[in-house]
PDB file of C-alpha atoms in Angstrom:
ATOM      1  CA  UNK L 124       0.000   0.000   0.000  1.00  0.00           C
ATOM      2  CA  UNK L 125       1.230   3.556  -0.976  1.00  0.00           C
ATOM      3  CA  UNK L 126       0.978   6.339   1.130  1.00  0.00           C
ATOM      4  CA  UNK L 127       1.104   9.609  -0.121  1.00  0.00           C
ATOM      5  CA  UNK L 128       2.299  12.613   1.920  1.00  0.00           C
ATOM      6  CA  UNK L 129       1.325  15.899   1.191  1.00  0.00           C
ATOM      7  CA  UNK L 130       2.982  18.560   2.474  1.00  0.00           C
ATOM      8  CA  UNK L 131       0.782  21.135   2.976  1.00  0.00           C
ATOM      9  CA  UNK L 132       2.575  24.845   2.839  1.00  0.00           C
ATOM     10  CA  UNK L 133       1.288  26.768   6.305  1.00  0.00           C
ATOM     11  CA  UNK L 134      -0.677  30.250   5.506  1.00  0.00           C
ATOM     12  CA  UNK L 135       2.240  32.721   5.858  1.00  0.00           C
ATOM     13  CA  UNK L 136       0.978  35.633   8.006  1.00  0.00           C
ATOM     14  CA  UNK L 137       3.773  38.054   8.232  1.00  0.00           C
ATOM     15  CA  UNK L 138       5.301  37.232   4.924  1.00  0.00           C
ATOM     16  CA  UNK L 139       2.348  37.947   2.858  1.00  0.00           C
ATOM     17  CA  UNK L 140       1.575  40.937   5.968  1.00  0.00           C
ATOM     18  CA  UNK L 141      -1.822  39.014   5.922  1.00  0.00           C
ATOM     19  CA  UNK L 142      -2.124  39.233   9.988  1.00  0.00           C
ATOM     20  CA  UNK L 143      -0.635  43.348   9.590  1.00  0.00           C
ATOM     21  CA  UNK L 144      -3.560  43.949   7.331  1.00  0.00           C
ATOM     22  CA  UNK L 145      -5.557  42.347   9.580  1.00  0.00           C
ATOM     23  CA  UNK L 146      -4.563  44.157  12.910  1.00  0.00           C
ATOM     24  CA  UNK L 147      -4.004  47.418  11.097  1.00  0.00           C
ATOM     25  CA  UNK L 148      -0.536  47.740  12.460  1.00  0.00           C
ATOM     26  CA  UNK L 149       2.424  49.384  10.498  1.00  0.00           C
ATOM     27  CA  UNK L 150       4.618  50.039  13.605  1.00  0.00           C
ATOM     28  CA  UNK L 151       7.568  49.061  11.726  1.00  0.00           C
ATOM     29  CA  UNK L 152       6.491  51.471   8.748  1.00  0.00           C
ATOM     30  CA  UNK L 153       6.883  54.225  11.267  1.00  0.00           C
ATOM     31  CA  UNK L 154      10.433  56.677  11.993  1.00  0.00           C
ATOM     32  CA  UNK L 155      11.829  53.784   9.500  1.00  0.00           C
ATOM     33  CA  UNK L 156      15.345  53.086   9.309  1.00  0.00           C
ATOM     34  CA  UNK L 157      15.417  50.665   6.685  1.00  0.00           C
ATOM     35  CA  UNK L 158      18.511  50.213   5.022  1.00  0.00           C
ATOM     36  CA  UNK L 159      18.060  49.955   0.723  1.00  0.00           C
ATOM     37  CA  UNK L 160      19.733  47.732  -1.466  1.00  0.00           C
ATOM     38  CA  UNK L 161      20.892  48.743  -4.842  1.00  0.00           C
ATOM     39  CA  UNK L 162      18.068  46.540  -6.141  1.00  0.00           C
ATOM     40  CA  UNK L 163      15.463  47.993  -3.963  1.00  0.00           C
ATOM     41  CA  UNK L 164      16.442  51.605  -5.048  1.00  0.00           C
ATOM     42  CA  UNK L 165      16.324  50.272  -8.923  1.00  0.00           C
ATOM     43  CA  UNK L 166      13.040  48.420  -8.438  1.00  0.00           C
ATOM     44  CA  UNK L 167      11.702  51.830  -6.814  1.00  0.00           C
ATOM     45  CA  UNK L 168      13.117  53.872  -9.193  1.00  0.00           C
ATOM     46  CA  UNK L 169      11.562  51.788 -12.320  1.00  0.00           C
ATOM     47  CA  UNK L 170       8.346  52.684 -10.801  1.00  0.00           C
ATOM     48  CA  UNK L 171       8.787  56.601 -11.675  1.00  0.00           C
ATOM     49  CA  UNK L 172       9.770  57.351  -8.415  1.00  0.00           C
ATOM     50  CA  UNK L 173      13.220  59.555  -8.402  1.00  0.00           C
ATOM     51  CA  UNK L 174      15.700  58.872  -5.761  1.00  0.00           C
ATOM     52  CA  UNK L 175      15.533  61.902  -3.549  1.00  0.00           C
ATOM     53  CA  UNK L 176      11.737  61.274  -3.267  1.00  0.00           C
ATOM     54  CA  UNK L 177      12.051  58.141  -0.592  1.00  0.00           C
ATOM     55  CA  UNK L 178      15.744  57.713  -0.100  1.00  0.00           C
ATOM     56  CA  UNK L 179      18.399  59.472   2.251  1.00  0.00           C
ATOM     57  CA  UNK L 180      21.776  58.932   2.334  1.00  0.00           C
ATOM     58  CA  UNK L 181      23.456  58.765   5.554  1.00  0.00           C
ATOM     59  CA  UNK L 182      26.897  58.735   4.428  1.00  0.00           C
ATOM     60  CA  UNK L 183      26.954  54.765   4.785  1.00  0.00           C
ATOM     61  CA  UNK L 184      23.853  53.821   3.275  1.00  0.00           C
ATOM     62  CA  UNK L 185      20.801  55.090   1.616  1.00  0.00           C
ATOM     63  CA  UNK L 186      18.067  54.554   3.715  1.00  0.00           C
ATOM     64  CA  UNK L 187      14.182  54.904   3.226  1.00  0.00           C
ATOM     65  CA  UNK L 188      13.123  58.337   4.347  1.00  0.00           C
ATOM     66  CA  UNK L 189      10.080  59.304   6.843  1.00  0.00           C
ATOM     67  CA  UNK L 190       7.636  62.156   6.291  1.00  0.00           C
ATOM     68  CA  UNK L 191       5.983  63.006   9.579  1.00  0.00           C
ATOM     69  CA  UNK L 192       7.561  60.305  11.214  1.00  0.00           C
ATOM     70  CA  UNK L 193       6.609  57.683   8.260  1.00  0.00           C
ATOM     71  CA  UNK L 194       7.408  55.582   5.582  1.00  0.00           C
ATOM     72  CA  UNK L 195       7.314  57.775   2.564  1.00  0.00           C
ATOM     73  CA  UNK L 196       4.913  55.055   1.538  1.00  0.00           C
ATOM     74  CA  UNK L 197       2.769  53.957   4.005  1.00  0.00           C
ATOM     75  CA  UNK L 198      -0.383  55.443   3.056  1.00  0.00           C
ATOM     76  CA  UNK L 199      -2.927  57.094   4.892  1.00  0.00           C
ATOM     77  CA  UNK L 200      -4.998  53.708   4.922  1.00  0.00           C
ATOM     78  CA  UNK L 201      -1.844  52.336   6.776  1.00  0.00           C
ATOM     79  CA  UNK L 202      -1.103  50.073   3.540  1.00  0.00           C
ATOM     80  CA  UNK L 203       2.389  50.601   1.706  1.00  0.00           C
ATOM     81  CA  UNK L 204       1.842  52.269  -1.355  1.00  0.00           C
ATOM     82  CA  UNK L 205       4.739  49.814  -3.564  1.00  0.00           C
ATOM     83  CA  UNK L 206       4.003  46.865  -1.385  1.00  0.00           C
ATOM     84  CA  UNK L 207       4.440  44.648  -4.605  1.00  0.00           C
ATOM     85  CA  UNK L 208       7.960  46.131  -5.134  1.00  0.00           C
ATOM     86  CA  UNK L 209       8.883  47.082  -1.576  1.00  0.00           C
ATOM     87  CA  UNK L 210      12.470  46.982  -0.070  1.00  0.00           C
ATOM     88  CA  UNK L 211      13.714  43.383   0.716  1.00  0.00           C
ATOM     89  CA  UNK L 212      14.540  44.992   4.603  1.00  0.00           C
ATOM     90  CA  UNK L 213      10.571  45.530   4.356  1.00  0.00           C
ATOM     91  CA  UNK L 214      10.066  42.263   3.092  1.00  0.00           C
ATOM     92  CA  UNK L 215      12.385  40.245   5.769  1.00  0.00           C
ATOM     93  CA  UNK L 216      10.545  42.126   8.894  1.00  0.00           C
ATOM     94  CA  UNK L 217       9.848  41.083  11.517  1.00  0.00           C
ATOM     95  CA  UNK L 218      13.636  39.321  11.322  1.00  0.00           C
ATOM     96  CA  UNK L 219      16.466  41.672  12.203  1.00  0.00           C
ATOM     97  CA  UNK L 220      20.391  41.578  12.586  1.00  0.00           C
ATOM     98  CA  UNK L 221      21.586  41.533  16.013  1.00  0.00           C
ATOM     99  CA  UNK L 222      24.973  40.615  16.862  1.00  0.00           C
ATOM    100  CA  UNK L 223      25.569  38.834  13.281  1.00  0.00           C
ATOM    101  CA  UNK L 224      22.397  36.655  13.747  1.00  0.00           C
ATOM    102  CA  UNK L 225      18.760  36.982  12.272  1.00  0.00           C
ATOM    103  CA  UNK L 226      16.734  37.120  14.839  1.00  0.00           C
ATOM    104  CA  UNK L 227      12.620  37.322  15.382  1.00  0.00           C
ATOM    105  CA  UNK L 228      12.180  41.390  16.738  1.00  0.00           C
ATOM    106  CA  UNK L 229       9.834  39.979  19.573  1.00  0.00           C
ATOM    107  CA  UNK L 230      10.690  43.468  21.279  1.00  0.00           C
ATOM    108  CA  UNK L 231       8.981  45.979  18.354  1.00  0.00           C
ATOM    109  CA  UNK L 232       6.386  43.946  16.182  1.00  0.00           C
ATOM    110  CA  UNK L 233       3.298  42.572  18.030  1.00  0.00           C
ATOM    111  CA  UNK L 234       2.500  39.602  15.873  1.00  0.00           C
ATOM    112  CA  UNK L 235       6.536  38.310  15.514  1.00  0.00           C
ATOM    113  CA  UNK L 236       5.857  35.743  18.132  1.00  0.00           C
ATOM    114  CA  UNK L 237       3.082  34.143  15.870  1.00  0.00           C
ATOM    115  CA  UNK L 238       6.374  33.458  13.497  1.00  0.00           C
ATOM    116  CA  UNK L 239       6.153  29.769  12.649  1.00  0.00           C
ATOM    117  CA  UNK L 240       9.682  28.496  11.959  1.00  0.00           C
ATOM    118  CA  UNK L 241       9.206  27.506   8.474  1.00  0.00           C
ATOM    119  CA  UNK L 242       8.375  31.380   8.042  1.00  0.00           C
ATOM    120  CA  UNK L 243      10.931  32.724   9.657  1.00  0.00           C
ATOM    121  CA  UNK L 244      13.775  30.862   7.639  1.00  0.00           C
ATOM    122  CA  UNK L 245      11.958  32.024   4.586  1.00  0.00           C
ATOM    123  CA  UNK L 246      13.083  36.049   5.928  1.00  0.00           C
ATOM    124  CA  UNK L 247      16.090  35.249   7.405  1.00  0.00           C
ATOM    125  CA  UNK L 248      16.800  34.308   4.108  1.00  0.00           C
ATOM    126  CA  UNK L 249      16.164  37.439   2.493  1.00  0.00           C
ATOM    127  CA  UNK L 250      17.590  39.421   5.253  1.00  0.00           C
ATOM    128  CA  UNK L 251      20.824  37.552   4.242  1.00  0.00           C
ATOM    129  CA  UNK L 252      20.464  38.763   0.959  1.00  0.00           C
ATOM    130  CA  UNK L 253      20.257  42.173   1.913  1.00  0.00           C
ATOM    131  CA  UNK L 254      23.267  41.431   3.759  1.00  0.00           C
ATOM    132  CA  UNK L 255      24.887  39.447   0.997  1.00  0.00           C
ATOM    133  CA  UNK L 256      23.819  42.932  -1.450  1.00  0.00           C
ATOM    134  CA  UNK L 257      25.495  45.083   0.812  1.00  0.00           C
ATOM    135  CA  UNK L 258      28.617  43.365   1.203  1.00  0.00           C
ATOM    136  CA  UNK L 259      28.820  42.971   4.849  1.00  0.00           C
ATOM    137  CA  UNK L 260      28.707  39.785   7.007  1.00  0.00           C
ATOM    138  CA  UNK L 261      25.929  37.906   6.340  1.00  0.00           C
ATOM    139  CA  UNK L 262      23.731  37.393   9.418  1.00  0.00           C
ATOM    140  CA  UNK L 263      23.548  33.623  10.410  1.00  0.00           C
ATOM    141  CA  UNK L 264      20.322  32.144  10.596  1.00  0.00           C
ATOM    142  CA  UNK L 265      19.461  30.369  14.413  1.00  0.00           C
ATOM    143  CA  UNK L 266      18.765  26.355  14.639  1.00  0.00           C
ATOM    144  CA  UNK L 267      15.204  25.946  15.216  1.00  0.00           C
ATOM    145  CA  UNK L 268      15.737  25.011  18.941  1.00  0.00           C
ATOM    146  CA  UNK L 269      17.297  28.308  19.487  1.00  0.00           C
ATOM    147  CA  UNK L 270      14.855  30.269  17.594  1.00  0.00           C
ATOM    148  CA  UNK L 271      12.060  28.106  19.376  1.00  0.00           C
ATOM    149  CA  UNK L 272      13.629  29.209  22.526  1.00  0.00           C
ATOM    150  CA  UNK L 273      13.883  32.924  21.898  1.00  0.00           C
ATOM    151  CA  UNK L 274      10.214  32.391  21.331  1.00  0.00           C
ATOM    152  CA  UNK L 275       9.171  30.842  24.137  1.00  0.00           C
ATOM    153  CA  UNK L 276      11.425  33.426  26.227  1.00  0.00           C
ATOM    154  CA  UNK L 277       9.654  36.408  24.312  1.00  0.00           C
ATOM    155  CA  UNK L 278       5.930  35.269  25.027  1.00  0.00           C
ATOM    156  CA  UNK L 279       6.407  34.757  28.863  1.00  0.00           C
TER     157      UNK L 279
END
């Protein structure tokens, strides 16, 4: 008898931003740091938009800029205006660099500890990309019993 396995791909909340559409929340869209990649500022710039209308240099890197303490794209219905073509930084939230590892921000974004691991590999991947794009040390991704643990420490 055969059995077949089917490996059903888990709904992926914070990649797609379902659950931020869902809660409303762009706290990570707001006094934005996020650092662009030569491809982000390319795939912004195909879309008509000129450089010095969402980027700032900061004499390292060029960094999304804020208008009234916001995204120059979030819109006022709290949805990003290029969210098709947004930075990879943007897409690989809620998983940040700390000490040269990608780690869950449990600290800033409410919904990071509904992260399921499968999901979070997926951004730690593309932070390492922006990493990788950059040419700086590429942030190493935790085993899922450490990231597991972080969790569990995070939503005590």
């Amino acid at each position: 008898m055969k059995v077949l396995c089917l490996r059903v791909r888990r709904e992926l909340m914070l990649i797609d931003g379902k659950i931020c559409r869902e809660r409303r929340c762009y706290n990570c869209c707001l006094e934005t740091e996020m650092i662009l990649t030569p491809s982000d500022i390319a795939r912004i710039c195909s879309l008509g938009y000129r450089l010095d209308d969402f980027a700032r240099f900061d004499g390292t890197y060029w960094r999304l800029k804020n208008r009234a303490g916001r995204c120059v794209f979030l819109r006022d219905d709290g949805l990003c205006a290029i969210y098709e073509h947004r930075p990879l930084g943007c897409r690989a939230y809620p998983v940040i660099e700390d000490n040269g590892v990608a780690v869950p921000d449990f600290e800033y974004c409410p919904a990071a500890h509904l992260m399921p691991w499968e999901e979070y590999v997926e951004m730690a991947r593309v932070l390492q990309r922006v990493f990788e794009e950059l040419g700086e040390p590429v942030p190493r991704i935790l085993r899922r019993s450490e990231f597991e643990e972080l969790k569990r420490r995070a939503t005590r």
